[in-house]
Each structure stands twice: as C-alpha cells, then as structure tokens.
PDB file of C-alpha atoms and ligand atoms in Angstrom:
ATOM      1  CA  MET A   8      -0.016  -0.054   0.239  1.00 58.00           C
ATOM      2  CA  GLY A   9       1.239   3.640  -0.966  1.00 63.00           C
ATOM      3  CA  LYS A  10       1.805   6.681   1.488  1.00 63.00           C
ATOM      4  CA  ALA A  11      -1.245   8.185  -0.079  1.00 63.00           C
ATOM      5  CA  SER A  12      -3.473   5.067   0.166  1.00 62.00           C
ATOM      6  CA  ARG A  13      -2.109   4.704   4.105  1.00 63.00           C
ATOM      7  CA  ASP A  14      -2.618   8.401   4.677  1.00 63.00           C
ATOM      8  CA  LYS A  15      -6.304   8.219   3.410  1.00 61.00           C
ATOM      9  CA  ARG A  16      -6.909   4.713   5.069  1.00 63.00           C
ATOM     10  CA  ASP A  17      -5.748   6.500   8.619  1.00 68.00           C
ATOM     11  CA  ILE A  18      -8.038   9.724   7.748  1.00 70.00           C
ATOM     12  CA  TYR A  19     -11.040   7.235   7.098  1.00 70.00           C
ATOM     13  CA  TYR A  20     -10.335   5.188  10.557  1.00 69.00           C
ATOM     14  CA  ARG A  21     -10.415   8.191  12.344  1.00 73.00           C
ATOM     15  CA  LYS A  22     -13.269   9.932  10.982  1.00 72.00           C
ATOM     16  CA  ALA A  23     -15.118   6.386  11.375  1.00 75.00           C
ATOM     17  CA  LYS A  24     -14.139   6.618  15.171  1.00 78.00           C
ATOM     18  CA  GLU A  25     -15.180  10.261  15.565  1.00 77.00           C
ATOM     19  CA  GLU A  26     -18.594   9.689  14.254  1.00 84.00           C
ATOM     20  CA  GLY A  27     -19.097   6.373  15.840  1.00 88.00           C
ATOM     21  CA  TRP A  28     -18.865   4.004  12.940  1.00 92.00           C
ATOM     22  CA  ARG A  29     -17.584   0.652  13.825  1.00 91.00           C
ATOM     23  CA  ALA A  30     -15.614   0.605  10.451  1.00 89.00           C
ATOM     24  CA  ARG A  31     -14.624   2.852   7.808  1.00 88.00           C
ATOM     25  CA  SER A  32     -16.271   0.735   5.440  1.00 90.00           C
ATOM     26  CA  ALA A  33     -19.555   2.892   6.523  1.00 93.00           C
ATOM     27  CA  PHE A  34     -18.134   5.595   4.292  1.00 91.00           C
ATOM     28  CA  LYS A  35     -18.617   3.107   1.473  1.00 92.00           C
ATOM     29  CA  LEU A  36     -22.382   2.559   2.127  1.00 95.00           C
ATOM     30  CA  LEU A  37     -22.971   6.292   2.763  1.00 94.00           C
ATOM     31  CA  GLN A  38     -21.193   7.336  -0.561  1.00 92.00           C
ATOM     32  CA  ILE A  39     -22.886   4.858  -2.471  1.00 94.00           C
ATOM     33  CA  ASP A  40     -26.080   5.972  -1.240  1.00 95.00           C
ATOM     34  CA  GLU A  41     -24.984   9.896  -2.189  1.00 92.00           C
ATOM     35  CA  GLU A  42     -24.779   8.611  -5.610  1.00 92.00           C
ATOM     36  CA  PHE A  43     -27.724   6.249  -6.005  1.00 94.00           C
ATOM     37  CA  ASN A  44     -30.380   6.861  -3.214  1.00 95.00           C
ATOM     38  CA  ILE A  45     -30.376   3.208  -2.559  1.00 96.00           C
ATOM     39  CA  PHE A  46     -32.447   3.840   0.847  1.00 97.00           C
ATOM     40  CA  ASP A  47     -35.238   5.556  -1.074  1.00 96.00           C
ATOM     41  CA  GLY A  48     -38.481   4.008  -0.030  1.00 95.00           C
ATOM     42  CA  VAL A  49     -36.771   0.717   1.582  1.00 97.00           C
ATOM     43  CA  LYS A  50     -38.790  -1.199   4.452  1.00 96.00           C
ATOM     44  CA  ARG A  51     -36.996  -4.452   4.403  1.00 97.00           C
ATOM     45  CA  VAL A  52     -33.544  -4.682   4.013  1.00 98.00           C
ATOM     46  CA  VAL A  53     -31.026  -7.459   4.441  1.00 98.00           C
ATOM     47  CA  ASP A  54     -27.064  -7.056   5.321  1.00 98.00           C
ATOM     48  CA  LEU A  55     -25.366 -10.119   4.469  1.00 97.00           C
ATOM     49  CA  CYS A  56     -21.835 -10.451   5.761  1.00 96.00           C
ATOM     50  CA  ALA A  57     -22.504  -7.578   8.392  1.00 96.00           C
ATOM     51  CA  ALA A  58     -19.532  -8.157  11.149  1.00 94.00           C
ATOM     52  CA  PRO A  59     -18.362  -5.917  12.691  1.00 93.00           C
ATOM     53  CA  GLY A  60     -21.521  -4.031  11.671  1.00 95.00           C
ATOM     54  CA  SER A  61     -20.695  -0.426   9.967  1.00 95.00           C
ATOM     55  CA  TRP A  62     -22.982  -1.199   7.290  1.00 97.00           C
ATOM     56  CA  SER A  63     -25.866  -2.141   9.889  1.00 98.00           C
ATOM     57  CA  GLN A  64     -25.136   0.942  11.712  1.00 97.00           C
ATOM     58  CA  VAL A  65     -25.534   3.130   8.424  1.00 97.00           C
ATOM     59  CA  LEU A  66     -28.849   1.002   7.830  1.00 98.00           C
ATOM     60  CA  SER A  67     -29.980   1.821  11.461  1.00 98.00           C
ATOM     61  CA  ARG A  68     -29.041   5.420  11.447  1.00 97.00           C
ATOM     62  CA  LYS A  69     -30.546   6.011   7.768  1.00 97.00           C
ATOM     63  CA  LEU A  70     -33.828   3.957   7.975  1.00 97.00           C
ATOM     64  CA  TYR A  71     -34.390   2.372  11.390  1.00 96.00           C
ATOM     65  CA  LEU A  72     -33.858   5.547  13.872  1.00 95.00           C
ATOM     66  CA  PRO A  73     -35.732   8.291  11.598  1.00 94.00           C
ATOM     67  CA  ALA A  74     -38.817   6.341  11.267  1.00 93.00           C
ATOM     68  CA  LYS A  75     -39.043   5.344  15.040  1.00 90.00           C
ATOM     69  CA  ARG A  76     -38.279   8.947  16.099  1.00 88.00           C
ATOM     70  CA  SER A  77     -41.181  10.143  13.458  1.00 85.00           C
ATOM     71  CA  SER A  78     -44.251  10.724  15.865  1.00 63.00           C
ATOM     72  CA  ASP A  79     -46.641   9.707  13.469  1.00 64.00           C
ATOM     73  CA  SER A  80     -45.189   6.381  12.502  1.00 63.00           C
ATOM     74  CA  LYS A  81     -46.883   3.181  13.445  1.00 66.00           C
ATOM     75  CA  ASP A  82     -44.955   0.019  14.390  1.00 61.00           C
ATOM     76  CA  GLY A  83     -45.769  -1.136  10.515  1.00 64.00           C
ATOM     77  CA  ASP A  84     -43.804   1.700   9.253  1.00 79.00           C
ATOM     78  CA  VAL A  85     -40.507   1.137  10.841  1.00 91.00           C
ATOM     79  CA  PRO A  86     -37.874  -0.550   8.467  1.00 95.00           C
ATOM     80  CA  LEU A  87     -36.843  -4.202   9.222  1.00 96.00           C
ATOM     81  CA  ILE A  88     -32.859  -4.825   9.138  1.00 98.00           C
ATOM     82  CA  VAL A  89     -31.720  -8.300   9.154  1.00 98.00           C
ATOM     83  CA  ALA A  90     -27.945  -8.999   9.384  1.00 98.00           C
ATOM     84  CA  ILE A  91     -26.266 -12.023   8.769  1.00 97.00           C
ATOM     85  CA  ASP A  92     -22.521 -12.901   9.351  1.00 95.00           C
ATOM     86  CA  LEU A  93     -20.550 -16.102  10.375  1.00 93.00           C
ATOM     87  CA  GLN A  94     -19.279 -13.646  13.321  1.00 91.00           C
ATOM     88  CA  PRO A  95     -21.239 -12.480  16.203  1.00 92.00           C
ATOM     89  CA  MET A  96     -21.432  -9.045  16.296  1.00 93.00           C
ATOM     90  CA  ALA A  97     -22.574  -6.220  19.197  1.00 95.00           C
ATOM     91  CA  PRO A  98     -26.026  -5.236  18.985  1.00 96.00           C
ATOM     92  CA  ILE A  99     -27.307  -2.296  17.106  1.00 97.00           C
ATOM     93  CA  GLU A 100     -30.387  -0.920  17.625  1.00 96.00           C
ATOM     94  CA  GLY A 101     -33.206  -1.833  14.937  1.00 96.00           C
ATOM     95  CA  VAL A 102     -31.072  -4.563  13.391  1.00 98.00           C
ATOM     96  CA  ILE A 103     -31.987  -8.390  13.926  1.00 97.00           C
ATOM     97  CA  GLN A 104     -28.915 -10.233  14.023  1.00 96.00           C
ATOM     98  CA  VAL A 105     -28.509 -14.102  12.573  1.00 96.00           C
ATOM     99  CA  GLN A 106     -25.450 -15.674  12.660  1.00 95.00           C
ATOM    100  CA  GLY A 107     -24.964 -17.821   9.850  1.00 94.00           C
ATOM    101  CA  ASP A 108     -23.339 -18.880   6.499  1.00 95.00           C
ATOM    102  CA  ILE A 109     -24.548 -16.992   3.575  1.00 95.00           C
ATOM    103  CA  THR A 110     -23.507 -20.019   1.437  1.00 92.00           C
ATOM    104  CA  ASN A 111     -26.141 -22.257   3.256  1.00 90.00           C
ATOM    105  CA  ALA A 112     -29.562 -22.270   1.694  1.00 82.00           C
ATOM    106  CA  ARG A 113     -31.030 -22.226   4.898  1.00 90.00           C
ATOM    107  CA  THR A 114     -29.912 -18.541   5.387  1.00 91.00           C
ATOM    108  CA  ALA A 115     -32.493 -17.386   2.782  1.00 90.00           C
ATOM    109  CA  GLU A 116     -35.265 -19.064   4.769  1.00 92.00           C
ATOM    110  CA  VAL A 117     -34.211 -17.459   8.217  1.00 93.00           C
ATOM    111  CA  VAL A 118     -34.657 -14.034   6.257  1.00 92.00           C
ATOM    112  CA  ILE A 119     -37.698 -14.836   4.733  1.00 91.00           C
ATOM    113  CA  ARG A 120     -39.156 -15.871   8.295  1.00 93.00           C
ATOM    114  CA  HIS A 121     -38.234 -12.565   9.896  1.00 95.00           C
ATOM    115  CA  PHE A 122     -39.798 -10.716   7.328  1.00 94.00           C
ATOM    116  CA  ASP A 123     -43.078 -12.490   7.828  1.00 92.00           C
ATOM    117  CA  GLY A 124     -43.058 -14.043   4.089  1.00 90.00           C
ATOM    118  CA  CYS A 125     -42.432 -10.553   2.478  1.00 94.00           C
ATOM    119  CA  LYS A 126     -39.612  -9.846   0.451  1.00 96.00           C
ATOM    120  CA  ALA A 127     -36.732  -7.503   0.809  1.00 97.00           C
ATOM    121  CA  ASP A 128     -36.506  -4.197  -0.871  1.00 98.00           C
ATOM    122  CA  LEU A 129     -32.605  -3.727  -0.617  1.00 98.00           C
ATOM    123  CA  VAL A 130     -30.012  -6.492  -0.101  1.00 97.00           C
ATOM    124  CA  VAL A 131     -26.362  -5.544   0.607  1.00 97.00           C
ATOM    125  CA  CYS A 132     -23.493  -7.647   0.792  1.00 96.00           C
ATOM    126  CA  ASP A 133     -19.893  -6.775   2.055  1.00 94.00           C
ATOM    127  CA  GLY A 134     -18.813 -10.376   2.399  1.00 91.00           C
ATOM    128  CA  ALA A 135     -15.085 -10.920   2.117  1.00 86.00           C
ATOM    129  CA  PRO A 136     -13.120 -14.062   2.702  1.00 84.00           C
ATOM    130  CA  ASP A 137     -10.051 -14.501   4.907  1.00 81.00           C
ATOM    131  CA  VAL A 138      -7.378 -12.960   2.236  1.00 81.00           C
ATOM    132  CA  THR A 139      -4.639 -15.336   1.084  1.00 84.00           C
ATOM    133  CA  GLY A 140      -2.459 -12.826  -0.679  1.00 84.00           C
ATOM    134  CA  LEU A 141      -2.536 -14.972  -3.716  1.00 86.00           C
ATOM    135  CA  HIS A 142      -4.750 -12.636  -5.933  1.00 80.00           C
ATOM    136  CA  ASP A 143      -6.392 -15.076  -8.651  1.00 81.00           C
ATOM    137  CA  MET A 144      -7.425 -17.338  -5.523  1.00 85.00           C
ATOM    138  CA  ASP A 145      -8.684 -14.215  -3.353  1.00 83.00           C
ATOM    139  CA  GLU A 146     -10.448 -13.036  -6.308  1.00 79.00           C
ATOM    140  CA  PHE A 147     -12.267 -16.276  -7.144  1.00 83.00           C
ATOM    141  CA  VAL A 148     -13.252 -16.953  -3.392  1.00 86.00           C
ATOM    142  CA  GLN A 149     -14.678 -13.602  -3.165  1.00 84.00           C
ATOM    143  CA  SER A 150     -16.813 -14.057  -6.565  1.00 83.00           C
ATOM    144  CA  GLN A 151     -18.011 -17.393  -5.097  1.00 87.00           C
ATOM    145  CA  LEU A 152     -19.178 -14.964  -1.915  1.00 90.00           C
ATOM    146  CA  ILE A 153     -21.266 -12.711  -4.353  1.00 90.00           C
ATOM    147  CA  LEU A 154     -22.707 -15.606  -6.354  1.00 90.00           C
ATOM    148  CA  ALA A 155     -23.870 -17.154  -2.621  1.00 93.00           C
ATOM    149  CA  GLY A 156     -25.486 -13.303  -1.943  1.00 94.00           C
ATOM    150  CA  LEU A 157     -26.896 -13.395  -5.332  1.00 94.00           C
ATOM    151  CA  THR A 158     -28.600 -16.771  -4.631  1.00 93.00           C
ATOM    152  CA  ILE A 159     -29.892 -15.450  -1.544  1.00 94.00           C
ATOM    153  CA  VAL A 160     -30.972 -12.218  -3.189  1.00 95.00           C
ATOM    154  CA  THR A 161     -33.007 -14.341  -5.807  1.00 94.00           C
ATOM    155  CA  HIS A 162     -34.875 -15.589  -3.013  1.00 93.00           C
ATOM    156  CA  VAL A 163     -35.451 -12.846  -0.536  1.00 95.00           C
ATOM    157  CA  LEU A 164     -35.455  -9.895  -3.090  1.00 97.00           C
ATOM    158  CA  LYS A 165     -38.587  -8.357  -4.195  1.00 97.00           C
ATOM    159  CA  GLU A 166     -39.080  -7.717  -8.101  1.00 96.00           C
ATOM    160  CA  GLY A 167     -37.529  -4.314  -8.894  1.00 96.00           C
ATOM    161  CA  GLY A 168     -35.372  -4.493  -5.521  1.00 97.00           C
ATOM    162  CA  LYS A 169     -31.635  -3.144  -5.178  1.00 97.00           C
ATOM    163  CA  PHE A 170     -28.432  -5.396  -4.518  1.00 97.00           C
ATOM    164  CA  ILE A 171     -25.400  -3.797  -3.684  1.00 96.00           C
ATOM    165  CA  ALA A 172     -22.147  -6.106  -3.479  1.00 94.00           C
ATOM    166  CA  LYS A 173     -18.642  -5.488  -2.866  1.00 90.00           C
ATOM    167  CA  ILE A 174     -16.578  -7.047  -5.614  1.00 85.00           C
ATOM    168  CA  PHE A 175     -12.984  -7.542  -6.159  1.00 77.00           C
ATOM    169  CA  ARG A 176     -11.821  -6.163  -9.628  1.00 74.00           C
ATOM    170  CA  GLY A 177     -10.017  -8.723 -11.623  1.00 71.00           C
ATOM    171  CA  LYS A 178     -10.198 -10.467 -14.872  1.00 70.00           C
ATOM    172  CA  ASP A 179     -13.377 -12.173 -14.163  1.00 73.00           C
ATOM    173  CA  THR A 180     -15.237  -8.615 -13.565  1.00 80.00           C
ATOM    174  CA  SER A 181     -17.154  -8.995 -16.688  1.00 82.00           C
ATOM    175  CA  LEU A 182     -18.187 -12.515 -16.291  1.00 84.00           C
ATOM    176  CA  LEU A 183     -19.820 -11.417 -13.148  1.00 84.00           C
ATOM    177  CA  TYR A 184     -21.391  -8.523 -14.577  1.00 86.00           C
ATOM    178  CA  CYS A 185     -22.641 -10.861 -17.352  1.00 88.00           C
ATOM    179  CA  GLN A 186     -24.021 -12.989 -14.524  1.00 88.00           C
ATOM    180  CA  LEU A 187     -25.851 -10.048 -12.754  1.00 91.00           C
ATOM    181  CA  LYS A 188     -27.338  -8.923 -16.171  1.00 91.00           C
ATOM    182  CA  LEU A 189     -29.383 -12.168 -16.136  1.00 93.00           C
ATOM    183  CA  PHE A 190     -31.169 -10.949 -12.741  1.00 95.00           C
ATOM    184  CA  PHE A 191     -31.224  -6.980 -13.072  1.00 95.00           C
ATOM    185  CA  PRO A 192     -31.750  -4.631 -15.858  1.00 95.00           C
ATOM    186  CA  ILE A 193     -29.309  -2.109 -14.570  1.00 93.00           C
ATOM    187  CA  VAL A 194     -25.900  -3.225 -13.458  1.00 92.00           C
ATOM    188  CA  THR A 195     -23.461  -0.575 -12.324  1.00 91.00           C
ATOM    189  CA  PHE A 196     -19.831  -0.829 -11.083  1.00 89.00           C
ATOM    190  CA  ALA A 197     -18.726   1.889  -8.812  1.00 89.00           C
ATOM    191  CA  LYS A 198     -15.648   2.928  -6.779  1.00 83.00           C
ATOM    192  CA  PRO A 199     -16.657   4.960  -3.581  1.00 85.00           C
ATOM    193  CA  LYS A 200     -14.009   7.396  -2.957  1.00 77.00           C
ATOM    194  CA  SER A 201     -13.295   5.718   0.659  1.00 73.00           C
ATOM    195  CA  SER A 202     -12.035   2.809  -0.709  1.00 72.00           C
ATOM    196  CA  ARG A 203      -8.614   2.381  -1.170  1.00 63.00           C
ATOM    197  CA  ASN A 204      -6.667   2.714  -3.950  1.00 56.00           C
ATOM    198  CA  SER A 205      -4.718  -0.237  -3.469  1.00 47.00           C
ATOM    199  CA  SER A 206      -8.198  -2.112  -2.540  1.00 47.00           C
ATOM    200  CA  ILE A 207      -8.949  -4.421  -5.278  1.00 43.00           C
ATOM    201  CA  ASP A 208     -12.581  -3.851  -4.511  1.00 45.00           C
ATOM    202  CA  CYS A 209     -14.445  -2.148  -7.174  1.00 43.00           C
ATOM    203  CA  SER A 210     -14.534  -1.200 -10.712  1.00 38.00           C
ATOM    204  CA  SER A 211     -14.488  -2.388 -14.728  1.00 40.00           C
ATOM    205  CA  GLY A 212     -12.736  -5.381 -16.773  1.00 42.00           C
ATOM    206  CA  TRP A 213     -13.848  -6.818 -19.967  1.00 46.00           C
ATOM    207  CA  LEU A 214     -14.329 -10.323 -21.564  1.00 51.00           C
ATOM    208  CA  GLU A 215     -12.095 -11.213 -24.766  1.00 58.00           C
ATOM    209  CA  GLY A 216     -13.267 -11.636 -28.490  1.00 62.00           C
ATOM    210  CA  PRO A 217     -16.647 -11.672 -29.420  1.00 59.00           C
ATOM    211  CA  ASN A 218     -18.102 -11.834 -25.496  1.00 60.00           C
ATOM    212  CA  LYS A 219     -16.018  -8.361 -25.047  1.00 63.00           C
ATOM    213  CA  VAL A 220     -18.084  -6.000 -22.863  1.00 64.00           C
ATOM    214  CA  TYR A 221     -17.447  -2.725 -21.507  1.00 63.00           C
ATOM    215  CA  ILE A 222     -18.960  -2.236 -18.044  1.00 65.00           C
ATOM    216  CA  PRO A 223     -20.492   1.112 -17.097  1.00 59.00           C
ATOM    217  CA  PHE A 224     -17.997   2.495 -14.181  1.00 63.00           C
ATOM    218  CA  LEU A 225     -18.837   5.236 -12.081  1.00 70.00           C
ATOM    219  CA  ALA A 226     -16.858   7.170  -9.360  1.00 71.00           C
ATOM    220  CA  CYS A 227     -18.974   7.995  -6.167  1.00 73.00           C
ATOM    221  CA  GLY A 228     -18.703  10.338  -3.352  1.00 70.00           C
ATOM    222  CA  ASP A 229     -18.695  13.855  -2.804  1.00 66.00           C
ATOM    223  CA  LEU A 230     -15.932  15.727  -4.778  1.00 59.00           C
ATOM    224  CA  ASN A 231     -15.205  17.804  -1.586  1.00 64.00           C
ATOM    225  CA  GLY A 232     -14.427  14.725   0.463  1.00 65.00           C
ATOM    226  CA  TYR A 233     -11.326  12.845   0.825  1.00 61.00           C
ATOM    227  CA  ASP A 234      -9.598  11.891  -2.377  1.00 59.00           C
ATOM    228  CA  SER A 235      -7.906   8.384  -2.990  1.00 54.00           C
ATOM    229  CA  ASP A 236      -4.965  10.380  -4.905  1.00 54.00           C
ATOM    230  CA  ARG A 237      -3.868  12.824  -2.642  1.00 62.00           C
ATOM    231  CA  SER A 238      -2.539  12.602   0.897  1.00 66.00           C
ATOM    232  CA  TYR A 239      -3.461  14.428   4.201  1.00 69.00           C
ATOM    233  CA  PRO A 240      -2.084  15.455   7.412  1.00 72.00           C
ATOM    234  CA  LEU A 241      -3.305  13.712  10.263  1.00 73.00           C
ATOM    235  CA  PRO A 242      -4.917  16.141  12.880  1.00 73.00           C
ATOM    236  CA  LYS A 243      -2.435  16.987  15.514  1.00 79.00           C
ATOM    237  CA  ASP A 244      -3.696  17.963  19.327  1.00 79.00           C
ATOM    238  CA  ALA A 245      -2.507  20.793  21.303  1.00 82.00           C
ATOM    239  CA  GLN A 246       0.915  19.516  21.940  1.00 84.00           C
ATOM    240  CA  GLY A 247       1.497  19.072  18.027  1.00 82.00           C
ATOM    241  CA  SER A 248       1.160  15.167  18.251  1.00 83.00           C
ATOM    242  CA  TYR A 249      -1.433  12.849  16.899  1.00 79.00           C
ATOM    243  CA  ARG A 250      -3.734  11.323  19.051  1.00 78.00           C
ATOM    244  CA  SER A 251      -5.090   8.047  18.372  1.00 79.00           C
ATOM    245  CA  LEU A 252      -8.719   6.879  19.442  1.00 80.00           C
ATOM    246  CA  ASP A 253      -9.838   3.706  20.778  1.00 84.00           C
ATOM    247  CA  PRO A 254     -12.182   1.440  18.655  1.00 84.00           C
ATOM    248  CA  VAL A 255     -15.732   2.226  18.399  1.00 87.00           C
ATOM    249  CA  GLN A 256     -16.701  -1.478  19.124  1.00 86.00           C
ATOM    250  CA  PRO A 257     -13.978  -4.117  19.196  1.00 80.00           C
ATOM    251  CA  PRO A 258     -14.917  -7.209  17.602  1.00 77.00           C
ATOM    252  CA  ILE A 259     -16.430  -9.429  20.228  1.00 84.00           C
ATOM    253  CA  ALA A 260     -15.298 -12.881  19.040  1.00 82.00           C
ATOM    254  CA  PRO A 261     -12.397 -12.557  16.218  1.00 78.00           C
ATOM    255  CA  PRO A 262     -11.097 -15.392  14.826  1.00 73.00           C
ATOM    256  CA  TYR A 263      -7.599 -14.274  15.802  1.00 80.00           C
ATOM    257  CA  LYS A 264      -8.954 -14.576  19.622  1.00 82.00           C
ATOM    258  CA  ARG A 265      -7.578 -18.059  19.792  1.00 83.00           C
ATOM    259  CA  ALA A 266      -4.122 -17.405  18.194  1.00 85.00           C
ATOM    260  CA  LEU A 267      -3.576 -14.827  20.660  1.00 85.00           C
ATOM    261  CA  GLU A 268      -4.580 -17.001  23.723  1.00 85.00           C
ATOM    262  CA  MET A 269      -1.894 -19.323  22.256  1.00 85.00           C
ATOM    263  CA  LYS A 270       0.543 -16.914  21.966  1.00 85.00           C
ATOM    264  CA  LYS A 271       0.124 -15.786  25.446  1.00 85.00           C
ATOM    265  CA  ALA A 272      -0.094 -19.123  26.949  1.00 82.00           C
ATOM    266  CA  SER A 273       3.278 -19.912  24.977  1.00 83.00           C
ATOM    267  CA  SER A 274       4.734 -16.792  26.478  1.00 81.00           C
ATOM    268  CA  GLN A 275       4.036 -17.973  29.910  1.00 79.00           C
ATOM    269  CA  GLY A 276       5.694 -21.163  29.203  1.00 75.00           C
ATOM    270  CA  ILE A 277       2.378 -23.016  29.322  1.00 64.00           C
ATOM    271  CA  THR A 278       2.184 -25.563  26.540  1.00 65.00           C
ATOM    272  CA  GLU A 279      -1.289 -26.335  25.070  1.00 61.00           C
ATOM    273  CA  LEU A 280      -1.394 -29.759  26.572  1.00 59.00           C
ATOM    274  CA  GLU A 281      -1.155 -28.177  30.122  1.00 65.00           C
ATOM    275  CA  LYS A 282      -3.638 -25.390  29.107  1.00 62.00           C
ATOM    276  CA  LEU A 283      -6.249 -28.090  28.327  1.00 62.00           C
ATOM    277  CA  SER A 284      -5.433 -29.870  31.566  1.00 66.00           C
ATOM    278  CA  LEU A 285      -5.776 -26.667  33.412  1.00 61.00           C
ATOM    279  CA  GLU A 286      -9.045 -25.830  31.829  1.00 63.00           C
ATOM    280  CA  SER A 287     -10.590 -29.530  32.415  1.00 59.00           C
TER     281      SER A 287
HETATM  282  N1  LIG B   1     -20.068  -4.493   6.229  1.00 71.43           N
HETATM  283  C1  LIG B   1     -19.329  -4.771   7.438  1.00 71.43           C
HETATM  284  C2  LIG B   1     -19.020  -3.641   8.027  1.00 71.43           C
HETATM  285  O1  LIG B   1     -19.180  -2.666   7.698  1.00 71.43           O
HETATM  286  O2  LIG B   1     -18.893  -3.823   9.337  1.00 71.43           O
HETATM  287  C3  LIG B   1     -17.698  -5.359   7.181  1.00 71.43           C
HETATM  288  C4  LIG B   1     -17.845  -6.729   6.374  1.00 71.43           C
HETATM  289  S1  LIG B   1     -16.090  -7.536   6.376  1.00 71.43           S
HETATM  290  C5  LIG B   1     -15.351  -6.992   5.006  1.00 71.43           C
HETATM  291  C6  LIG B   1     -16.555  -9.201   5.457  1.00 71.43           C
HETATM  292  C7  LIG B   1     -17.343 -10.216   6.454  1.00 71.43           C
HETATM  293  O3  LIG B   1     -17.686 -10.894   5.743  1.00 71.43           O
HETATM  294  C8  LIG B   1     -16.417 -10.593   7.732  1.00 71.43           C
HETATM  295  O4  LIG B   1     -17.470 -10.218   8.844  1.00 71.43           O
HETATM  296  C9  LIG B   1     -16.809 -11.992   7.463  1.00 71.43           C
HETATM  297  O5  LIG B   1     -17.205 -13.023   8.898  1.00 71.43           O
HETATM  298  C10 LIG B   1     -18.126 -12.380   6.682  1.00 71.43           C
HETATM  299  N2  LIG B   1     -18.263 -13.604   5.730  1.00 71.43           N
HETATM  300  C11 LIG B   1     -17.249 -14.059   4.870  1.00 71.43           C
HETATM  301  N3  LIG B   1     -17.888 -15.365   4.701  1.00 71.43           N
HETATM  302  C12 LIG B   1     -19.211 -15.318   4.996  1.00 71.43           C
HETATM  303  C13 LIG B   1     -19.970 -16.447   5.097  1.00 71.43           C
HETATM  304  N4  LIG B   1     -20.062 -17.649   4.005  1.00 71.43           N
HETATM  305  N5  LIG B   1     -21.275 -15.839   5.482  1.00 71.43           N
HETATM  306  C14 LIG B   1     -21.440 -14.820   6.527  1.00 71.43           C
HETATM  307  N6  LIG B   1     -20.581 -14.167   6.543  1.00 71.43           N
HETATM  308  C15 LIG B   1     -19.184 -14.426   5.809  1.00 71.43           C
END
C-alpha cells in the first residue's frame, strides 16, 4: 500500500471513530447512497456479511432510527433490518442479527421468516473471505461469495429491488457483470472514494473476443470529500502530536482470539496440553 493510500485509510479510520462507526467501510455505503439514493422507499433490508456492523449502523441510522423517531410512525412503518454474518456482532438498535453462513440455503429461509414471508427492498453484501494474498485465489473465493449472495437475493429480494455488493476487481469482473445482468436490468460498477486505491474492491473489466463487454464505471462520493489520489496530514492535538482514538466497538469474537490466547500461553511457558488440563 502506498503512502497516499495509507494516509487516506488513516483519515477514514479516524473519521469513522469520531462519528461512531465501527469500521470505515460505513463511508462506502454512505457514498454509494449519495450517488444512487439506495435507501429511497426501503422498508425491508438484508445486510449480508455484516460484522463488525458498520453497514448495519448506516442502515439503522438512515432507515430505522428516523422512522422510529417520527411521531406519526406506527409499528408497521418502522423498517426491518436483518444482518447476517459467520461472526457474532455487538447489538445495533433496530437490527435483527443472525449468525449464519450465506452459502447455506437455510439462511434465505431464516431471512424470509423474519420478514413474515415478505420480500426485501434492498440487499447489501460486503462479504470478504480471509485473504490469502494469492490474488487469483482471493478473487475467485470473493466471486463465489457474491454468487452465494446472489443466490440468497433470488429468494429474498422483491422484483425491482436493489442489490449492492462489494466485488474484487479482476479478470473475471466482466463475467460477473454478465451473470448479474441476467437478473437485473441495470448493473453499475462503482468505486466509492472511501475505498482504498490499492484495494482490489471495485470497478471494471472485460471479456475477450466476441464476448467483449465494456462495463459502465462510476466514481461516487462527494467531490469535496477525501480524494484517494491525495495524501492528507493527520489532525494533531495541542501538543502537536497525533492522538489515536480507541475502536468504537472491538470485535466480540474475532477469529484471531484463539491465536492470541495460544501466543500468551506460550509466552508464559504453558503448553497447549497443560492449558487443556488446566481448563478441564
Ligand atoms: N460490512 C461490514 C461492516 O461494515 O462492518 C464489514 C464486512 S467484513 C469486510 C467481511 C465479513 O464477511 C466478515 O465479517 C466475515 O465474517 C463475513 N463472511 C465471510 N464469509 C462469510 C459467509 N460465508 N457467510 C457469512 N459471512 C461471511
């Protein structure tokens, strides 16, 4: 990652903490909304791969909380938000959490049950596999996650509904575009300004030969907002040094928890075997 991307990432981390977002990815969804008004008329929404929950926070703040605060809203008017992830996440007001795998067919049934058999107006999916660093492999696993999301979408999204998914740019992007075009009349690839330059999520690609297809590509995010091609100084305190902020919501059961426990135990000279006998 270059310096400009690192600086921009740090700015968004800080801004996310100041505004109470659990992750800076919140800005991606907000910038997509600025461009496409994705929340217009939305009453039921599904957040696939939601942990640690910044997109769910956006959904709660944009849809649930305003409707709840509105004095004349009845219970039936308050939007329903269902969030799914393999990992548990800390509660968010107005968000129903389901711990589950989006590649499992039963997940769609659980969502439909929460919506009382009705369909969703919007499905968002920010799924990312554990990245291996082998780009082709990561891109493939990521595209499988989107296809799993799309399978759920075909069951839970109403006709005319919207599907927002993070994709990794790569040579299969245009194949994905064609697959999505089978289900949606309009497919747009967009890169929110808050996503890193070095990040491989976003944009365009093409098939070769007669299948060649050019994909509409749109940059989104306020032109006055942070620009991924510039670097910014981090804000300093009165003493002239940068003060870091604590995370808004640390993960409650991160996959690396076990590794940390093992590292701690080994630094204390406790072997895994001894630890197990201590625990039993
Ligand atoms: N949108 C989230 C936010 O704003 O806080 C960040 C999502 S994070 C980039 C990717 C998430 O995908 C991880 O929490 C991971 O557990 C989840 N994930 C990956 N594979 C999944 C699967 N098969 N089913 C459900 N969640 C999955």
